[in-house]
Coordinates of C-alpha atoms in Angstrom, one line a residue:
M1 CA -0.1 0.1 0.2
P2 CA 1.3 3.1 -0.7
L3 CA 2.9 5.2 2.7
Y4 CA 2.5 8.8 0.5
A5 CA -1.1 8.4 -0.6
S6 CA -1.4 12.0 0.9
K7 CA 0.3 13.6 -2.0
T8 CA -1.7 15.5 -4.7
F9 CA -2.8 13.6 -8.2
L10 CA -0.7 16.3 -10.1
L11 CA 2.7 15.6 -8.5
Q12 CA 2.0 11.7 -9.3
I13 CA 1.1 12.2 -12.8
L14 CA 4.4 15.2 -13.2
S15 CA 6.5 12.5 -12.0
L16 CA 4.8 9.4 -13.7
L17 CA 5.9 11.3 -16.8
C18 CA 9.5 12.2 -15.3
V19 CA 10.0 8.6 -15.6
I20 CA 8.5 7.7 -18.8
F21 CA 9.9 10.0 -21.2
L22 CA 13.9 10.0 -18.8
L23 CA 13.6 13.4 -17.7
P24 CA 17.2 14.9 -16.6
A25 CA 16.6 15.6 -13.1
S26 CA 18.7 18.9 -13.6
S27 CA 15.5 19.6 -16.2
L28 CA 13.0 19.3 -13.5
S29 CA 11.7 22.3 -10.7
P30 CA 12.1 21.3 -7.7
I31 CA 8.6 20.4 -6.6
Q32 CA 8.6 17.8 -9.7
K33 CA 12.3 16.6 -8.3
R34 CA 10.3 16.0 -4.9
S35 CA 7.7 14.7 -6.4
L36 CA 9.9 12.1 -8.1
S37 CA 11.4 10.9 -5.0
L38 CA 8.4 9.8 -3.0
S39 CA 6.4 8.4 -6.0
S40 CA 9.1 6.9 -8.1
Q41 CA 10.8 4.8 -5.3
P42 CA 10.5 1.8 -7.1
S43 CA 13.9 2.0 -9.4
T44 CA 15.6 2.1 -6.2
L45 CA 15.6 -1.8 -7.3
A46 CA 17.3 -1.2 -10.7
S47 CA 20.3 -3.0 -9.4
S48 CA 20.5 -6.9 -7.4
T49 CA 22.2 -5.2 -4.7
I50 CA 20.3 -5.1 -2.2
P51 CA 21.3 -1.2 0.1
P52 CA 23.2 -1.6 3.2
M53 CA 21.5 -0.8 6.6
D54 CA 24.0 2.0 7.0
V55 CA 22.9 4.1 4.5
K56 CA 19.3 4.1 6.1
I57 CA 20.5 4.6 9.7
D58 CA 23.1 7.6 8.9
T59 CA 20.0 9.1 7.1
A60 CA 17.8 9.0 10.0
K61 CA 20.1 9.9 12.9
S62 CA 21.5 12.9 10.2
L63 CA 17.6 13.9 10.2
F64 CA 17.7 13.8 13.8
G65 CA 20.7 15.7 14.2
S66 CA 19.1 18.3 12.1
K67 CA 15.1 18.3 13.1
F68 CA 15.7 17.7 17.0
S69 CA 19.0 19.2 18.0
G70 CA 17.9 19.5 21.9
Q71 CA 17.8 15.6 22.0
T72 CA 19.8 12.7 21.6
A73 CA 18.7 9.4 20.0
T74 CA 19.0 6.5 22.1
I75 CA 17.0 3.8 19.8
I76 CA 16.8 1.9 16.4
A77 CA 14.1 -0.2 15.7
V78 CA 13.8 -1.7 12.0
A79 CA 11.2 -4.1 10.6
P80 CA 11.7 -5.3 6.9
G81 CA 9.3 -5.8 4.1
R82 CA 7.7 -8.6 3.2
V83 CA 7.4 -11.1 -0.1
N84 CA 5.0 -13.9 0.1
L85 CA 5.6 -17.1 -2.1
I86 CA 2.3 -18.6 -2.0
G87 CA -1.3 -18.3 -0.5
E88 CA -2.2 -14.6 -1.6
H89 CA -5.7 -13.1 -0.6
T90 CA -6.4 -15.6 2.0
D91 CA -5.1 -14.2 5.4
Y92 CA -8.5 -12.1 5.8
T93 CA -10.4 -15.1 5.5
G94 CA -8.4 -17.7 7.7
G95 CA -6.7 -19.1 5.1
F96 CA -2.8 -20.3 4.9
V97 CA 0.1 -18.0 3.7
L98 CA 3.9 -18.7 3.3
P99 CA 5.7 -15.2 3.3
F100 CA 9.1 -14.7 3.7
A101 CA 11.0 -11.1 5.6
I102 CA 13.3 -9.3 3.1
D103 CA 16.1 -7.2 3.6
Y104 CA 14.5 -3.7 1.9
S105 CA 13.5 -2.6 5.7
T106 CA 12.3 0.7 7.5
V107 CA 13.9 2.4 9.9
V108 CA 12.9 4.3 13.0
I109 CA 15.5 6.1 15.3
G110 CA 14.7 8.3 18.3
T111 CA 13.4 9.0 22.0
G112 CA 10.8 9.0 24.5
S113 CA 9.1 8.7 27.6
V114 CA 6.6 8.4 29.5
E115 CA 5.3 10.7 32.4
E116 CA 2.5 11.5 34.5
K117 CA 0.5 14.5 34.5
P118 CA -2.2 14.9 36.7
D119 CA -4.7 17.6 35.2
N120 CA -5.0 14.6 32.0
Q121 CA -8.3 13.0 32.5
E122 CA -7.2 10.2 29.9
R123 CA -3.9 8.2 28.2
T124 CA -2.4 10.5 25.8
A125 CA 0.7 10.8 22.9
S126 CA 2.3 13.4 21.9
I127 CA 4.2 12.2 18.5
R128 CA 7.0 14.5 16.5
F129 CA 8.7 12.5 14.0
V130 CA 10.5 13.4 10.3
S131 CA 10.7 11.1 7.6
D132 CA 13.4 11.0 4.4
K133 CA 10.5 11.3 1.9
S134 CA 9.5 14.6 3.1
P135 CA 12.6 15.6 5.2
E136 CA 11.2 19.1 5.5
E137 CA 8.3 18.3 7.0
V138 CA 7.8 18.0 10.7
E139 CA 5.3 16.2 11.9
A140 CA 3.4 16.8 15.5
F141 CA 0.6 14.7 16.1
E142 CA -1.4 15.1 20.0
I143 CA -4.0 11.5 20.4
S144 CA -5.7 10.1 23.6
E145 CA -8.1 7.3 24.1
S146 CA -11.2 9.3 22.4
S147 CA -9.0 9.9 19.5
K148 CA -10.5 8.8 16.6
P149 CA -9.3 7.9 13.1
P150 CA -9.4 10.8 10.3
T151 CA -11.4 10.0 7.1
E152 CA -8.8 10.7 4.7
T153 CA -5.6 8.3 4.9
A154 CA -2.5 10.4 4.7
W155 CA 0.7 8.2 4.9
T156 CA 1.3 9.9 8.8
T157 CA -2.7 7.4 9.5
Y158 CA 0.0 4.6 9.5
V159 CA 2.2 6.4 12.3
V160 CA -0.3 7.7 14.6
G161 CA -2.7 4.6 14.3
T162 CA -0.2 2.3 15.7
V163 CA 0.7 4.8 18.4
F164 CA -2.7 5.0 19.3
Q165 CA -2.6 1.1 19.8
Y166 CA -0.3 1.0 22.6
L167 CA -1.9 3.9 24.3
P168 CA -4.2 0.6 26.8
D169 CA -0.6 -0.1 27.9
L170 CA -0.1 3.6 29.8
K171 CA -0.4 2.8 33.7
S172 CA -3.2 5.5 34.3
P173 CA -5.3 7.8 32.4
Q174 CA -2.3 10.3 33.7
S175 CA 0.4 8.8 31.7
H176 CA 1.4 10.2 28.8
L177 CA 3.7 8.8 26.3
D178 CA 5.8 11.1 24.2
L179 CA 7.9 10.2 21.2
T180 CA 10.5 11.5 18.7
F181 CA 11.5 9.8 15.7
T182 CA 12.7 9.8 12.3
I183 CA 11.9 7.4 9.7
A184 CA 14.1 5.7 6.7
G185 CA 13.2 3.3 4.4
D186 CA 14.0 1.6 0.9
V187 CA 10.9 -0.4 0.9
P188 CA 9.2 0.2 -3.0
L189 CA 5.8 2.3 -2.2
G190 CA 3.1 0.7 -4.1
S191 CA 4.7 -2.5 -5.0
G192 CA 3.4 -5.2 -3.1
L193 CA 6.3 -5.7 -0.7
S194 CA 4.4 -4.2 2.3
S195 CA 5.8 -0.8 2.5
S196 CA 2.6 0.1 5.0
A197 CA 3.3 -3.0 7.4
S198 CA 7.4 -2.2 7.6
L199 CA 6.5 1.7 8.5
E200 CA 4.0 0.1 11.6
V201 CA 5.6 -2.4 13.1
S202 CA 8.9 -0.3 12.7
V203 CA 6.8 2.3 15.1
A204 CA 5.1 -0.7 17.2
R205 CA 8.5 -1.9 18.1
F206 CA 10.1 1.7 18.9
V207 CA 7.6 2.5 21.3
E208 CA 7.4 -0.9 22.8
V209 CA 11.0 0.0 24.1
V210 CA 9.8 3.0 25.1
L211 CA 6.8 1.6 27.1
G212 CA 8.9 -1.1 28.5
D213 CA 7.7 -3.3 30.9
A214 CA 4.2 -2.0 30.1
A215 CA 4.3 -2.6 26.6
F216 CA 1.3 -5.3 26.5
S217 CA 0.0 -4.7 30.1
S218 CA -3.0 -4.1 28.8
V219 CA -3.4 -7.3 27.2
D220 CA -5.7 -9.9 28.7
N221 CA -5.4 -13.2 26.2
D222 CA -3.5 -15.3 27.6
S223 CA -3.8 -17.9 24.5
I224 CA -1.4 -16.0 22.8
K225 CA 1.3 -15.0 25.1
S226 CA 4.5 -14.0 21.6
P227 CA 4.8 -9.9 21.5
A228 CA 5.7 -10.3 18.3
K229 CA 2.1 -12.1 17.3
W230 CA 0.3 -9.0 19.7
R231 CA 2.2 -6.4 17.6
A232 CA 1.2 -7.6 14.9
L233 CA -2.5 -7.6 15.3
R234 CA -1.8 -4.1 16.7
C235 CA -0.6 -3.3 13.4
Q236 CA -3.2 -4.9 11.6
K237 CA -5.7 -3.3 14.0
A238 CA -4.1 0.1 13.0
E239 CA -3.9 -0.5 9.5
N240 CA -7.7 -1.5 9.8
E241 CA -9.5 0.8 11.3
W242 CA -7.1 4.0 11.2
C243 CA -6.0 3.7 8.0
H244 CA -9.7 2.1 6.0
S245 CA -8.0 -1.0 4.2
P246 CA -9.4 -4.2 5.3
C247 CA -6.3 -5.9 4.8
G248 CA -5.5 -9.8 6.2
I249 CA -2.6 -10.4 9.3
M250 CA -0.5 -11.6 6.7
D251 CA 1.6 -8.5 6.5
Q252 CA 2.4 -7.5 9.5
A253 CA 2.5 -10.5 10.8
V254 CA 6.0 -11.7 9.0
S255 CA 7.3 -8.0 9.2
S256 CA 7.3 -8.6 12.9
A257 CA 8.0 -12.4 13.7
A258 CA 10.4 -13.4 10.6
K259 CA 13.3 -15.5 10.9
A260 CA 16.4 -15.3 8.8
G261 CA 16.7 -17.9 6.5
S262 CA 12.9 -19.0 6.8
L263 CA 9.8 -18.5 5.6
L264 CA 7.0 -18.5 7.6
L265 CA 4.0 -20.6 7.2
I266 CA 1.3 -18.7 9.1
D267 CA -1.9 -19.8 9.7
C268 CA -4.4 -16.7 9.8
R269 CA -6.8 -17.9 11.9
S270 CA -5.1 -19.5 15.4
L271 CA -2.1 -17.4 14.7
T272 CA 0.7 -20.0 14.9
F273 CA 3.8 -20.0 13.0
N274 CA 5.6 -22.9 11.5
E275 CA 9.7 -21.9 10.3
T276 CA 9.5 -23.2 6.6
K277 CA 13.7 -24.0 5.1
M278 CA 14.2 -24.5 1.5
N279 CA 15.9 -27.7 1.5
E280 CA 19.5 -26.4 1.0
Q281 CA 21.0 -29.8 1.0
C282 CA 20.6 -30.5 -2.4
D283 CA 23.2 -29.1 -4.8
D284 CA 20.3 -27.5 -7.5
T285 CA 18.7 -25.4 -4.4
P286 CA 17.3 -22.5 -6.5
V287 CA 16.9 -18.3 -5.9
L288 CA 13.9 -16.2 -5.9
V289 CA 14.3 -13.4 -8.1
I290 CA 11.3 -10.4 -7.4
A291 CA 10.8 -8.3 -10.5
N292 CA 8.9 -5.0 -9.8
S293 CA 5.7 -4.0 -12.8
N294 CA 6.4 -0.5 -11.4
V295 CA 2.6 -0.3 -11.1
Q296 CA 1.6 1.1 -8.3
H297 CA -1.6 -0.1 -6.2
D298 CA -3.5 0.9 -3.6
I299 CA -5.1 -1.9 -1.2
A300 CA -7.3 0.9 0.9
G301 CA -9.2 1.9 -2.1
G302 CA -10.0 0.2 -5.4
E303 CA -10.8 -3.4 -6.0
Y304 CA -9.6 -5.2 -2.7
P305 CA -12.3 -3.6 0.0
V306 CA -14.6 -5.3 -2.7
R307 CA -12.9 -8.8 -2.7
V308 CA -13.5 -9.1 0.9
A309 CA -17.0 -8.7 -0.2
Q310 CA -17.3 -10.9 -2.0
C311 CA -15.3 -14.0 -0.4
K312 CA -18.5 -13.0 2.6
T313 CA -21.1 -13.2 0.1
A314 CA -19.0 -16.6 -1.1
T315 CA -19.1 -18.0 2.4
E316 CA -22.6 -16.7 3.1
A317 CA -23.7 -19.5 -0.1
L318 CA -21.7 -22.1 1.5
R319 CA -23.7 -21.8 4.6
Q320 CA -26.2 -23.3 2.3
V321 CA -24.9 -26.7 2.0
N322 CA -22.6 -26.2 5.1
P323 CA -23.9 -24.4 8.1
N324 CA -20.5 -24.9 10.3
I325 CA -18.9 -23.2 8.0
E326 CA -17.6 -19.4 9.2
S327 CA -15.1 -18.3 6.5
L328 CA -13.4 -19.6 3.3
R329 CA -10.9 -21.2 5.0
D330 CA -13.2 -24.3 6.5
A331 CA -14.5 -25.3 2.6
T332 CA -12.8 -27.5 -0.2
P333 CA -12.8 -27.2 -3.6
D334 CA -15.8 -29.9 -3.5
D335 CA -17.9 -27.5 -0.8
V336 CA -17.3 -25.0 -3.6
E337 CA -18.7 -27.1 -6.6
T338 CA -21.1 -28.7 -4.2
A339 CA -22.2 -24.9 -3.8
R340 CA -21.9 -23.6 -6.7
E341 CA -26.1 -23.4 -7.7
Y342 CA -26.4 -20.6 -4.8
M343 CA -23.6 -18.8 -6.0
D344 CA -23.5 -16.4 -8.8
E345 CA -20.7 -16.3 -11.1
T346 CA -18.1 -14.4 -9.3
S347 CA -19.0 -16.0 -5.7
Y348 CA -17.8 -18.3 -7.2
K349 CA -14.3 -17.5 -9.1
R350 CA -13.4 -16.2 -5.4
A351 CA -14.2 -19.3 -3.3
K352 CA -12.5 -21.6 -6.2
H353 CA -9.4 -19.5 -6.1
V354 CA -9.1 -19.6 -2.0
T355 CA -9.8 -22.4 -1.3
T356 CA -7.8 -24.1 -4.1
E357 CA -5.0 -21.5 -2.8
N358 CA -4.7 -23.1 0.8
E359 CA -4.4 -26.6 -1.0
R360 CA -1.7 -25.1 -2.8
T361 CA 0.2 -23.5 -0.2
L362 CA 0.1 -26.2 2.3
Q363 CA 1.5 -28.0 -0.7
A364 CA 4.5 -26.2 -1.4
K365 CA 5.2 -26.2 1.8
E366 CA 6.3 -29.9 2.2
E367 CA 7.6 -29.2 -1.4
L368 CA 9.8 -26.3 -0.5
E369 CA 10.9 -28.8 3.0
R370 CA 11.6 -31.7 0.4
G371 CA 13.4 -29.9 -2.4
D372 CA 11.0 -30.5 -5.4
W373 CA 11.7 -27.3 -7.1
N374 CA 9.7 -28.6 -10.2
R375 CA 6.7 -29.2 -8.0
V376 CA 6.8 -26.3 -6.4
G377 CA 7.1 -24.0 -9.7
E378 CA 4.0 -25.6 -10.5
L379 CA 2.2 -24.7 -7.9
M380 CA 3.4 -21.1 -8.5
N381 CA 2.5 -20.5 -11.6
E382 CA -1.3 -22.5 -10.7
S383 CA -1.4 -19.6 -8.3
H384 CA -0.7 -17.3 -10.6
A385 CA -3.7 -18.2 -13.3
S386 CA -5.9 -18.4 -10.0
M387 CA -4.8 -14.7 -9.4
R388 CA -5.6 -13.5 -12.8
D389 CA -8.5 -16.1 -14.0
D390 CA -10.5 -16.5 -10.7
Y391 CA -9.3 -13.3 -8.1
E392 CA -9.0 -11.5 -11.5
V393 CA -6.1 -9.4 -9.3
S394 CA -3.9 -9.1 -11.7
C395 CA -2.9 -7.0 -14.9
E396 CA -1.3 -6.5 -18.2
E397 CA 2.3 -6.1 -17.1
V398 CA 2.6 -8.1 -14.2
D399 CA 0.6 -10.8 -16.6
V400 CA 3.4 -9.9 -18.9
L401 CA 6.0 -10.4 -16.4
V402 CA 5.0 -13.7 -15.3
D403 CA 4.8 -14.6 -19.2
I404 CA 8.9 -13.9 -19.6
A405 CA 10.0 -15.4 -16.5
Q406 CA 7.4 -18.8 -17.3
Q407 CA 9.0 -19.0 -20.6
F408 CA 13.0 -18.4 -19.8
P409 CA 15.3 -21.4 -19.2
G410 CA 15.8 -22.8 -15.2
V411 CA 13.1 -21.3 -14.4
Y412 CA 10.7 -23.2 -11.8
G413 CA 7.7 -20.8 -11.6
S414 CA 6.4 -17.2 -11.3
R415 CA 4.2 -15.3 -10.5
L416 CA 2.6 -12.5 -9.0
T417 CA 3.0 -11.5 -5.4
G418 CA 1.1 -9.0 -2.9
G419 CA -2.1 -7.4 -3.2
G420 CA -2.5 -7.5 -7.0
F421 CA -3.7 -4.9 -9.1
G422 CA 0.1 -4.3 -10.2
G423 CA 3.2 -4.3 -8.0
C424 CA 5.8 -7.4 -8.2
T425 CA 6.3 -10.6 -9.3
V426 CA 8.3 -14.0 -7.6
T427 CA 10.2 -15.9 -9.4
L428 CA 11.5 -19.7 -8.5
V429 CA 15.2 -19.9 -11.1
A430 CA 17.9 -22.2 -10.4
K431 CA 21.1 -19.8 -9.2
D432 CA 23.3 -19.9 -11.8
K433 CA 20.1 -18.4 -13.8
A434 CA 19.5 -15.9 -11.6
R435 CA 21.2 -13.0 -12.9
D436 CA 20.7 -13.6 -16.7
L437 CA 17.2 -13.8 -15.9
M438 CA 17.5 -10.6 -14.2
D439 CA 18.8 -9.0 -17.7
H440 CA 16.3 -10.8 -19.5
M441 CA 12.9 -10.0 -17.6
Q442 CA 14.4 -5.9 -18.3
Q443 CA 14.7 -6.2 -21.7
E444 CA 12.0 -7.9 -22.9
Y445 CA 9.6 -5.9 -20.3
K446 CA 10.9 -2.7 -21.7
A447 CA 10.1 -3.9 -25.3
R448 CA 6.9 -5.2 -24.9
T449 CA 5.3 -2.7 -22.3
G450 CA 7.4 0.1 -22.6
K451 CA 8.3 0.1 -18.4
H452 CA 11.2 0.0 -16.7
C453 CA 11.1 -3.1 -14.8
P454 CA 13.5 -3.1 -11.6
C455 CA 14.6 -6.5 -10.0
F456 CA 16.4 -8.3 -7.3
E457 CA 17.3 -11.1 -5.6
T458 CA 16.7 -11.9 -2.1
K459 CA 16.7 -15.0 0.7
P460 CA 14.6 -14.6 3.3
S461 CA 15.7 -11.7 6.1
R462 CA 15.1 -11.4 10.0
G463 CA 11.9 -9.7 11.3
A464 CA 11.7 -6.7 12.9
H465 CA 14.6 -6.0 16.1
L466 CA 16.8 -3.8 17.4
L467 CA 20.4 -2.5 16.5
S468 CA 22.8 -0.5 19.1
I469 CA 22.8 3.4 18.6
K470 CA 26.7 3.2 19.1
D471 CA 27.8 0.1 16.4
H472 CA 24.4 0.0 14.6
K473 CA 25.0 -4.2 15.7
P474 CA 22.1 -6.3 16.5
F475 CA 21.1 -7.0 19.9
V476 CA 20.6 -10.5 20.6

């Protein structure tokens, strides 16, 4: 989801024209330059080298020093973006997903405190922050337990909505949370790599450090003891309620809880996590390549909420044949065929995708661990066809990318990843063919669409974590 949705449509058009016609930076006005830096961020993926973490940290530190010179930053919190290998549009119906974290991430650097204000009638917070995407603007918000989400979502809403979720942890109605921080990130906006979840989770982890032992003190559900899971739930709630996006739990969960070297099979109903490793004992263990269509999407609006509603309609039809079905997670492909007479064609196709996708996801986990790359690739290809034909969330450019990859020697499978309507593809390819594949995809995509196709090779990375403010090394 694009974080800077509040930027004007005119600026977006100006930046798009700059990208299409490859205008040199020297020919752009200051306002065009600023727009280009915001809306065309996917171009940072032009090479297969991930920008070093120190670049983001140095950027955030420099911003903090220039904007908040009277304070000292004491906390560095990091949360990654993600790629979903398989299991698309199943999380908001309680299904199964198989994502992993990537090295592109959001860094939050700052300081904070909790103090008692005798005149307070309810828990409150003061939030001041600056982003590397709008370095001249210091954002400032005052919120309380009675604050309501804005009707219009700006990128700052993701930050404020996340902080709001932690107000119940404050000791008393007289408690006040004071936060000052800067944000720097390189997760491409609107690319389907979860820039919004990366932002939410990094802010959440930062707030937890400020709160210390009080973090999650208001939680009364003993069935979920993991801070990573509670963090994910709170960030999802922020996006659902404050940003008006009906997203599932997948993005926040993997950004919060991922382990380096592992994919994470997530049961989105029970919130159980199962680490899944690719069988690296095989000599031919493939790699994962991400390609960005440079078609941006926005899951808060448009077709995404429509799909959520269509799944609910399909579930109601399925209850005609099995009243025990609570969501599409409970149904099988056979159930869908049995209940087809109670569905319109659209509901049938949506239910068919979700139920078959859940089965594909569970199979993919087993085949990854077994090292049957051909079967994993087949499942990925089937998944893309289902998203294209039954769930109808692909687009022409993404289909072109997938077609280019699927035809390339050494590729096992390729599919759309993320919410769809643009964004990225994920491809499983033989290790010695990865570089050639990326070069080929960029050339062919440009020839067929006229668009640039940034690509990078990736591997499963670590979820949310803290770094030392002194040497930037991870805390254990």
